[in-house]
CSV table of C-alpha atoms in Angstrom, one decimal:
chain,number,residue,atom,x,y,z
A,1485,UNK,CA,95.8,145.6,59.3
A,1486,UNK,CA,95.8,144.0,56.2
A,1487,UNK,CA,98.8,146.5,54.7
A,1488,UNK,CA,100.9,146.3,57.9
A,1489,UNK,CA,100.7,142.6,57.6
A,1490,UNK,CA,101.9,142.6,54.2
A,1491,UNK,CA,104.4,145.4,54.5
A,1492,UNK,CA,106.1,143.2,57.3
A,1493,UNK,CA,106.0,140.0,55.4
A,1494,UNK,CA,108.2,141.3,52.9
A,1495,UNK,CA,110.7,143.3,55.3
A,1496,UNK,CA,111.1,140.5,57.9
A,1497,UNK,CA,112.1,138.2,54.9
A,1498,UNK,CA,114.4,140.5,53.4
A,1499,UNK,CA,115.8,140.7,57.3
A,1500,UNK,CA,115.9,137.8,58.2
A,1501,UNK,CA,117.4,136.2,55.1
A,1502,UNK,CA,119.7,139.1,54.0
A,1503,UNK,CA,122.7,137.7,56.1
A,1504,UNK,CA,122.4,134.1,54.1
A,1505,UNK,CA,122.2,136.2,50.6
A,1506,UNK,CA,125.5,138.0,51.4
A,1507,UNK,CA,127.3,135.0,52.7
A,1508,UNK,CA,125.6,132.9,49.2
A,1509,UNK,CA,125.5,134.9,46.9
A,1510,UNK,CA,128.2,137.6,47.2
A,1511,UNK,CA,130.4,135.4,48.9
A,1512,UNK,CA,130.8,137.2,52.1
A,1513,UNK,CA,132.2,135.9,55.7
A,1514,UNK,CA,129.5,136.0,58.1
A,1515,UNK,CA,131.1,138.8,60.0
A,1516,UNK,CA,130.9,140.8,57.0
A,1517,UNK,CA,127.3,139.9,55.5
A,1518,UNK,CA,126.2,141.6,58.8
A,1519,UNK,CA,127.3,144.7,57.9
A,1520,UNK,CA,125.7,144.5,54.0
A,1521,UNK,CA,122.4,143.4,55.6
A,1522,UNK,CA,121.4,144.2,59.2
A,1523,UNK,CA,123.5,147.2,59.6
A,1524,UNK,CA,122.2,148.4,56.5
A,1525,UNK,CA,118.7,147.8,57.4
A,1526,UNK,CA,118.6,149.0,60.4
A,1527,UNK,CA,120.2,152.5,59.8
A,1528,UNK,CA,118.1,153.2,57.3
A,1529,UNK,CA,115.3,152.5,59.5
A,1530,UNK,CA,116.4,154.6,62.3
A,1531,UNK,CA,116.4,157.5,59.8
A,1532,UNK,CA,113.4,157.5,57.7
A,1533,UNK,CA,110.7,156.6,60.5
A,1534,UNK,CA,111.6,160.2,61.6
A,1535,UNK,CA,111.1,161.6,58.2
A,1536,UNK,CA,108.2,159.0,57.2
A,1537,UNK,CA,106.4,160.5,60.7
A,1538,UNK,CA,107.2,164.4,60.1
A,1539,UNK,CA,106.0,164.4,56.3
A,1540,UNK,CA,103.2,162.0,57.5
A,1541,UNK,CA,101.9,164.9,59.3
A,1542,UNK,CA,102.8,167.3,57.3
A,1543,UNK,CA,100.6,166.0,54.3
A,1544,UNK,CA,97.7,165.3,57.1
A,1545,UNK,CA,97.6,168.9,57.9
A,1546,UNK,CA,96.7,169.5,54.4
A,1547,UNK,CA,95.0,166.3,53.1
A,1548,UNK,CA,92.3,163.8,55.4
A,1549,UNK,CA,94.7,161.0,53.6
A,1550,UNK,CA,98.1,162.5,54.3
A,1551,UNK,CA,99.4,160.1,56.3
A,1552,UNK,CA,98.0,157.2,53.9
A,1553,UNK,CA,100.1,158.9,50.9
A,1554,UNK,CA,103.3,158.6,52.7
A,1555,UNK,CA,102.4,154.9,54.2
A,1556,UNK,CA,101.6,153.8,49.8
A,1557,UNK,CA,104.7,156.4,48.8
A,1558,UNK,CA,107.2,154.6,51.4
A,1559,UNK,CA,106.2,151.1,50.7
A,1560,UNK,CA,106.4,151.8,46.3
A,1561,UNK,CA,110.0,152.7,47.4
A,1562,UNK,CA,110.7,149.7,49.4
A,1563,UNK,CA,109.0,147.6,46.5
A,1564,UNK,CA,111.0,149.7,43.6
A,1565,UNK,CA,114.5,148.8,45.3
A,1566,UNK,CA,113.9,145.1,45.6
A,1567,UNK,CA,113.3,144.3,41.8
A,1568,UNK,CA,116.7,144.7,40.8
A,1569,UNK,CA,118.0,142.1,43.3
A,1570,UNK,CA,118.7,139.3,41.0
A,1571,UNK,CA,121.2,141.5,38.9
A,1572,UNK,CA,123.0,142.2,42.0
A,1573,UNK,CA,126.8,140.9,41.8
A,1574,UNK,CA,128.5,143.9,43.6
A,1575,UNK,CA,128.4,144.0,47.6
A,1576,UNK,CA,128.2,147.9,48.0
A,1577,UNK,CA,125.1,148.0,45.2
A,1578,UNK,CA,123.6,145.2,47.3
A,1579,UNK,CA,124.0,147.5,50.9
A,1580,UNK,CA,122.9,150.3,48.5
A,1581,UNK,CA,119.2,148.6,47.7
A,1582,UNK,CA,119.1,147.1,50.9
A,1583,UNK,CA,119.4,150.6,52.7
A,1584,UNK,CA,116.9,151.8,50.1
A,1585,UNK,CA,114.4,149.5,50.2
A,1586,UNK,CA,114.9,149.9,54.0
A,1587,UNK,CA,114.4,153.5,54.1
A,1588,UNK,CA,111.1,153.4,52.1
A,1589,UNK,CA,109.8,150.6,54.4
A,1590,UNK,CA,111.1,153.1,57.5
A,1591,UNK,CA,108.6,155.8,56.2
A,1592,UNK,CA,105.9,153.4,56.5
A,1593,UNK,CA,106.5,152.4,59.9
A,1594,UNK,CA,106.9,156.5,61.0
A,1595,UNK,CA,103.5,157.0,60.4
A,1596,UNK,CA,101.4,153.2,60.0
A,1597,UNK,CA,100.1,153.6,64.2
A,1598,UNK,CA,99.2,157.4,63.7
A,1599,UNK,CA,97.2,156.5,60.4
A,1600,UNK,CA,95.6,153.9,62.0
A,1601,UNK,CA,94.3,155.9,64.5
A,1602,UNK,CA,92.8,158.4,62.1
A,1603,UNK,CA,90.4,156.2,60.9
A,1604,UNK,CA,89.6,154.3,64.3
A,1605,UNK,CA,87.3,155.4,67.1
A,1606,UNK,CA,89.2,156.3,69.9
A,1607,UNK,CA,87.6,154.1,71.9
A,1608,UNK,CA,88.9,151.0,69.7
A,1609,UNK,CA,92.2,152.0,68.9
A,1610,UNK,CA,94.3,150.4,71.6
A,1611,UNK,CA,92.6,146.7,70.3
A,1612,UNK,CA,93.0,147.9,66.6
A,1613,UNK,CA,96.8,148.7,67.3
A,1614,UNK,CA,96.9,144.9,69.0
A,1615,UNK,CA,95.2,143.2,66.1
A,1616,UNK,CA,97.6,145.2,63.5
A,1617,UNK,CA,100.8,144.3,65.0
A,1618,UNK,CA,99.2,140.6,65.3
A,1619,UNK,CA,98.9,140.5,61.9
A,1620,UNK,CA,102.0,141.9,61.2
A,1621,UNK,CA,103.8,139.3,63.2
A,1622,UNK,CA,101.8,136.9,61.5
A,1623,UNK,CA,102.8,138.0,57.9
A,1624,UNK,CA,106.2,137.8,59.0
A,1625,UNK,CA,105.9,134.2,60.3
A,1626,UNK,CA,104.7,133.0,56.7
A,1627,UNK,CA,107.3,134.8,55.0
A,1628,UNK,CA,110.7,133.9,57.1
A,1629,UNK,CA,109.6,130.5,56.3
A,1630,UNK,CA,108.2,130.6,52.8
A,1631,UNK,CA,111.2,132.3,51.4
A,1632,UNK,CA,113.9,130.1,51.6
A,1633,UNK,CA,111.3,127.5,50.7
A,1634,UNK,CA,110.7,129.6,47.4
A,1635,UNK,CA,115.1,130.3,47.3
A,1636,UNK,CA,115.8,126.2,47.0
A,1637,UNK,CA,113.7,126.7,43.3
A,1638,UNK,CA,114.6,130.8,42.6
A,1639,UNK,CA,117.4,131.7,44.8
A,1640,UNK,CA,117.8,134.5,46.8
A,1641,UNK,CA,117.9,137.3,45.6
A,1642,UNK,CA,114.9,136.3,43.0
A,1643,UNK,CA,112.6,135.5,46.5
A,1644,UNK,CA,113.7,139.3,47.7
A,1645,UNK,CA,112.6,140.8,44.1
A,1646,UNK,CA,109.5,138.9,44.7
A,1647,UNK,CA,108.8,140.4,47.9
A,1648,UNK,CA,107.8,143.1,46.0
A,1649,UNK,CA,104.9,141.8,44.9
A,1650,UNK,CA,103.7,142.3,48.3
A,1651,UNK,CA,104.9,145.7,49.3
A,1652,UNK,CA,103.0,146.6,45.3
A,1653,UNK,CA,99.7,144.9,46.5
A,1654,UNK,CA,100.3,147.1,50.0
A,1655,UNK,CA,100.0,149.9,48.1
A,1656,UNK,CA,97.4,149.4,45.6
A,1657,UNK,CA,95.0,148.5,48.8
A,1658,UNK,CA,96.0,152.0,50.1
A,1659,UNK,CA,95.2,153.6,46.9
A,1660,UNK,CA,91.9,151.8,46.1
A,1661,UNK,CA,90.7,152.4,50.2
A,1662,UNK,CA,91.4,156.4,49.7
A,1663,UNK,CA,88.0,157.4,48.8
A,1664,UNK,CA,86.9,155.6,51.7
A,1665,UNK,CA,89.4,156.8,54.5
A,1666,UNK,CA,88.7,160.0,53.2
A,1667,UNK,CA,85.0,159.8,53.9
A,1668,UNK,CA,86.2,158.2,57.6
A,1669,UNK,CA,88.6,161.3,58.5
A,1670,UNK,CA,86.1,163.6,57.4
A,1671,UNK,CA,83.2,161.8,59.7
A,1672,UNK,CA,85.8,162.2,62.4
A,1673,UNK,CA,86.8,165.6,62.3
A,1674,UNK,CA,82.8,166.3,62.2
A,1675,UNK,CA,82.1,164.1,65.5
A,1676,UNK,CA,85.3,166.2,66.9
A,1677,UNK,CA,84.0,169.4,66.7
């Protein structure tokens, strides 16, 4: 809950603000910052939740924490490709990170529901699904309002490399909890059988 929530704080930001940063900062028409942003964003989305869910289970079929490696791989890609942000001056290199970051973000969300449900009880998985997305929303909230908030001081494009930061704390949860969901799947698979 606590990684879906921050994973969506930093994409709903970057979403929901990209159109401003291309009309601001590189100057484009509103017509045309839709296409650098949103169109951007959500292709790469429609793309990498079908690879994000098919390695997911791939790397579950050989590892209890598969599909957790490909929720902490996807979001290190997402955080990697907003750093460079405040360097940004061209409009294709700024559709170029925004795809990227995207598309790591996109693996995440292939596989974040069927990860979940490895380590829940069956019998709590439906509430547990609830209270993520919950969370999620509410990450998203804070950050579609915190980030311009943070712009007036930064700008833009420093807020989305700052975004980061939650996408890297994402993923340092994930790899300090693997121990642990290991020790869940494996209970699992032994109540299973």
């Amino acid at each position: 809950c606590f990684v879906l929530s921050l994973a969506t704080a930093a994409s709903s930001a970057v979403l929901n603000w990209c159109n401003a940063y291309a009309h601001d900062v590189l100057g484009l028409n509103l017509a045309d910052s839709a296409l650098v942003g949103p169109v951007m964003i959500t292709t790469a989305g429609f793309i990498s939740v079908l690879v994000g869910g098919y390695f997911a289970d791939r790397f579950a079929a050989k590892s209890p924490t598969g599909r957790f490696a490909i929720l902490a791989i996807g979001l290190a890609l997402a955080a990697l490709f907003l750093l460079p942000f405040p360097w940004v001056h061209s409009v294709s290199f700024a559709g170029l990170l925004l795809f990227a970051t995207s598309f790591g973000k996109g693996l995440f969300d292939g596989c974040i529901y069927s990860a979940m449900h490895d380590v829940m009880p069956p019998q709590a998985r439906a509430t547990a699904a609830g209270l993520m997305t919950m969370l999620g929303f509410i990450g998203a909230g804070i950050t579609t309002l915190a980030l311009p908030a943070i712009a007036v001081y930064t700008g833009l494009a420093a807020g989305f490399a700052m975004l980061a930061a939650l996408y890297a704390v994402a993923v340092i949860a994930l790899l300090l909890a693997r121990p642990m969901i290991a020790r869940i799947v494996a209970s699992a698979a032994g109540h299973a059988t």
